[in-house]
Coordinates of C-alpha atoms in Angstrom, one line a residue:
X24 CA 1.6 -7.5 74.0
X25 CA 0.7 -11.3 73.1
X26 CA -2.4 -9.8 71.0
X27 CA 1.0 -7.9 69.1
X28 CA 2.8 -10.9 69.0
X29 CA -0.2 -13.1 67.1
X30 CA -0.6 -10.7 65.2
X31 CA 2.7 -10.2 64.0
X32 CA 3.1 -13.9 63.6
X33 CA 0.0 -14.3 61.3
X34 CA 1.2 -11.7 59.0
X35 CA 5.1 -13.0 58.9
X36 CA 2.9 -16.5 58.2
X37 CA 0.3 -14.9 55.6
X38 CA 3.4 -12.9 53.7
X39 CA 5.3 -16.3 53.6
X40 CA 2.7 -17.9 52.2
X41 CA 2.2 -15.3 49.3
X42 CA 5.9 -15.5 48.8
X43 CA 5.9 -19.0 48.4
X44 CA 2.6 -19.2 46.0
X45 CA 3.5 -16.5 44.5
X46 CA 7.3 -18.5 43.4
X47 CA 5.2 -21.5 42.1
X48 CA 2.5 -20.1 40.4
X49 CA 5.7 -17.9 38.4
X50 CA 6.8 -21.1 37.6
X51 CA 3.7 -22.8 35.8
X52 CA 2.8 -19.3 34.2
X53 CA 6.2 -18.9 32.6
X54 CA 5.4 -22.8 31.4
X55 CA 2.2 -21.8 29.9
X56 CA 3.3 -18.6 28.3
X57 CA 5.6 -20.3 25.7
X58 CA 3.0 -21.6 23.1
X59 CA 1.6 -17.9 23.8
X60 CA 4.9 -15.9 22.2
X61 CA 4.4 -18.0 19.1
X62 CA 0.8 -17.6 18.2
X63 CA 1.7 -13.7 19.3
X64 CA 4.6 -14.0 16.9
X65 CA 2.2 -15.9 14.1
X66 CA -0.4 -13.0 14.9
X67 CA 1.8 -10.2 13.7
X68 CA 3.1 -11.4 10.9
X69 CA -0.1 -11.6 9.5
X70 CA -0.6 -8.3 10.7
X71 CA 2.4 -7.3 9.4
X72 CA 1.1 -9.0 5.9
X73 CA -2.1 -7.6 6.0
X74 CA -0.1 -4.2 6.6
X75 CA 1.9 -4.7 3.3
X76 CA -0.6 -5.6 1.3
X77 CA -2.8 -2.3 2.1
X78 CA 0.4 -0.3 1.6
X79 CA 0.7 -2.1 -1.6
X80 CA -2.9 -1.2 -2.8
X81 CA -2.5 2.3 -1.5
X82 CA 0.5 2.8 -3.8
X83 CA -1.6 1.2 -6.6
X84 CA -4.1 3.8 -6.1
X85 CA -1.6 6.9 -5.7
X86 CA -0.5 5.5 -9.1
X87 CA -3.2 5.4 -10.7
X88 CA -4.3 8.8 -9.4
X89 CA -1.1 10.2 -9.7
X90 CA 1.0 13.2 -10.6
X91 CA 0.7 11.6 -14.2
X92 CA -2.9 12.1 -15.1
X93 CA -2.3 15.9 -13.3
X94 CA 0.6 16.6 -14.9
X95 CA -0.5 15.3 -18.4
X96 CA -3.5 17.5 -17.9
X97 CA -1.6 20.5 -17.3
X98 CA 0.9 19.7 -20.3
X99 CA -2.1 19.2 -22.7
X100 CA -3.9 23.2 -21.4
X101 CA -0.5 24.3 -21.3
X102 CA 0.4 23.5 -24.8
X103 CA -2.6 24.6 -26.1
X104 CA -2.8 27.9 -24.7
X105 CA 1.1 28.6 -26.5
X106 CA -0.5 27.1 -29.7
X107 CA -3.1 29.6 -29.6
X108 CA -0.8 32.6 -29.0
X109 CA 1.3 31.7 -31.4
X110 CA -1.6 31.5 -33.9
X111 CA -2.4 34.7 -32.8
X112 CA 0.7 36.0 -33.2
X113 CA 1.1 34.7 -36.8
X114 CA -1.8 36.1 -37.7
X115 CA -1.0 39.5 -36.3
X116 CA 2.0 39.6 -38.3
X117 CA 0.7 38.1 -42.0
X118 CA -2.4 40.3 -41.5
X119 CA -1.2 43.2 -43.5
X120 CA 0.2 41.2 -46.0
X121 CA -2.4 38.6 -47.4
X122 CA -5.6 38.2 -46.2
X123 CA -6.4 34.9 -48.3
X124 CA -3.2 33.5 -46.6
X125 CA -4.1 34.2 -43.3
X126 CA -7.8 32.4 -43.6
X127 CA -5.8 29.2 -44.8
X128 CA -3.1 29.7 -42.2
X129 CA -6.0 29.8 -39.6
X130 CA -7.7 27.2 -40.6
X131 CA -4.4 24.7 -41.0
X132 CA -2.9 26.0 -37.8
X133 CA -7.0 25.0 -36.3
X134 CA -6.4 21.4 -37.7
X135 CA -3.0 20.9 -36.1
X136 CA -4.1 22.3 -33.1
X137 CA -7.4 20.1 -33.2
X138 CA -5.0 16.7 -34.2
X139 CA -2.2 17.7 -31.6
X140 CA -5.2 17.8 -28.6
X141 CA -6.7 14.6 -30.2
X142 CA -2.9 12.8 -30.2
X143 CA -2.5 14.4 -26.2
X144 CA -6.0 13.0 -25.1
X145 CA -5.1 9.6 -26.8
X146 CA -1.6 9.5 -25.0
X147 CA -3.5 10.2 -21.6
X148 CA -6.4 7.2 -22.7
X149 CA -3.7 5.2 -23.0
X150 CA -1.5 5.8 -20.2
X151 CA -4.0 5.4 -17.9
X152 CA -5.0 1.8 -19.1
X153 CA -1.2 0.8 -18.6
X154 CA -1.5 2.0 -15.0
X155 CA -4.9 -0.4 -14.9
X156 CA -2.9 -3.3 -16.7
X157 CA 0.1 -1.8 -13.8
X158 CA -2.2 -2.2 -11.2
X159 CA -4.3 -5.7 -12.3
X160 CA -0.4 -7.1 -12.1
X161 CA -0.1 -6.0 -8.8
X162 CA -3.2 -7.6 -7.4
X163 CA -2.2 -10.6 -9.3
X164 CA 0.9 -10.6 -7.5
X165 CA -0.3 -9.8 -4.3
X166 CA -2.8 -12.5 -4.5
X167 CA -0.3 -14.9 -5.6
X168 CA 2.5 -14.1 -2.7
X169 CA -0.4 -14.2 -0.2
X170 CA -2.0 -17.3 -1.1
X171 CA 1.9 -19.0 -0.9
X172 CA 2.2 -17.2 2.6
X173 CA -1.2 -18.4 3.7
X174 CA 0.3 -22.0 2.2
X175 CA 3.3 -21.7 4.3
X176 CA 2.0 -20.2 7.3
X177 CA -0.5 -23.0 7.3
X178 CA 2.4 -25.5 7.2
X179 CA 4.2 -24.0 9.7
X180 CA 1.0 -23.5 12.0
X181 CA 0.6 -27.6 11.4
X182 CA 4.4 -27.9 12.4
X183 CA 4.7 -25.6 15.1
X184 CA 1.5 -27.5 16.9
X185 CA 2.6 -31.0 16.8
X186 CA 6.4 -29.7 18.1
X187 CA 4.6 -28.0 20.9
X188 CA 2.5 -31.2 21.8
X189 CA 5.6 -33.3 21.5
X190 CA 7.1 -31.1 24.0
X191 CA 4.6 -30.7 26.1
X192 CA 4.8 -34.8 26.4

């Protein structure tokens, strides 16, 4: 029974001791953790930049690869398939008529069709070096707002320190 009893007081001792250290060292950690939160906090907004600014060139690039250039593709097949049927069709029908109409008809109708493709290809050249020029703006503006962030954050960084060491004095 006494070996019960020592034993039982050595563990009531040992788990008041844990209690007890375990109280104190809460104490200090909780002390410590503070400067911790705000380099976490400093941490994720850059994160949180970086994030943007890879959202920002992924819309760039859905721009510039967009439904545009697909869709102006499809317009430019799409009205040159009707031109061709409705050459075809004109021809058809003038056929019985005149044939040294039709050869001129053909060969104007060939020339419109030819400078309508030409003005069509132009437009898509051209729209796609505004969605460059779109695109170069964006960088530029990205590069600008991060390298003001970077300027701030940097401040703050320098502010944030010395009011943690004047604290910690």
């Amino acid at each position: 029974v006494s070996v019960y009893l020592t034993t039982m007081k050595a563990v009531a001792l040992i788990l008041a001791l844990a209690v007890i250290t375990g109280c104190n060292a809460r104490a200090v950690r909780q002390a410590d953790a503070t400067p911790d939160r705000w380099e976490d906090t400093v941490d994720r907004f850059w994160q949180y930049i970086s994030d943007l600014n890879q959202k920002a060139d992924g819309v760039v690039q859905d721009i510039k690869a967009s439904q545009l250039s697909r869709e102006l593709d499809t317009l430019i097949t799409d009205t040159m398939a009707e031109l061709a049927t409705y050459r075809d069709d004109i021809q058809t029908k003038l056929s019985p008529y005149t044939q040294s109409s039709t050869g001129q008809l053909t060969q104007d109708l060939q020339l419109l069709a030819n400078k309508l493709q030409k003005d069509m290809l132009d437009a898509k050249e051209r729209s796609t070096e505004y969605l460059g020029e779109l695109k170069t703006m964006m960088e530029q503006n990205a590069d600008d707002v991060n390298s003001r962030i970077n300027t701030y954050t940097h401040k703050l960084k320098k502010r944030l320190n010395k009011d943690t060491e004047e604290i910690r004095k």
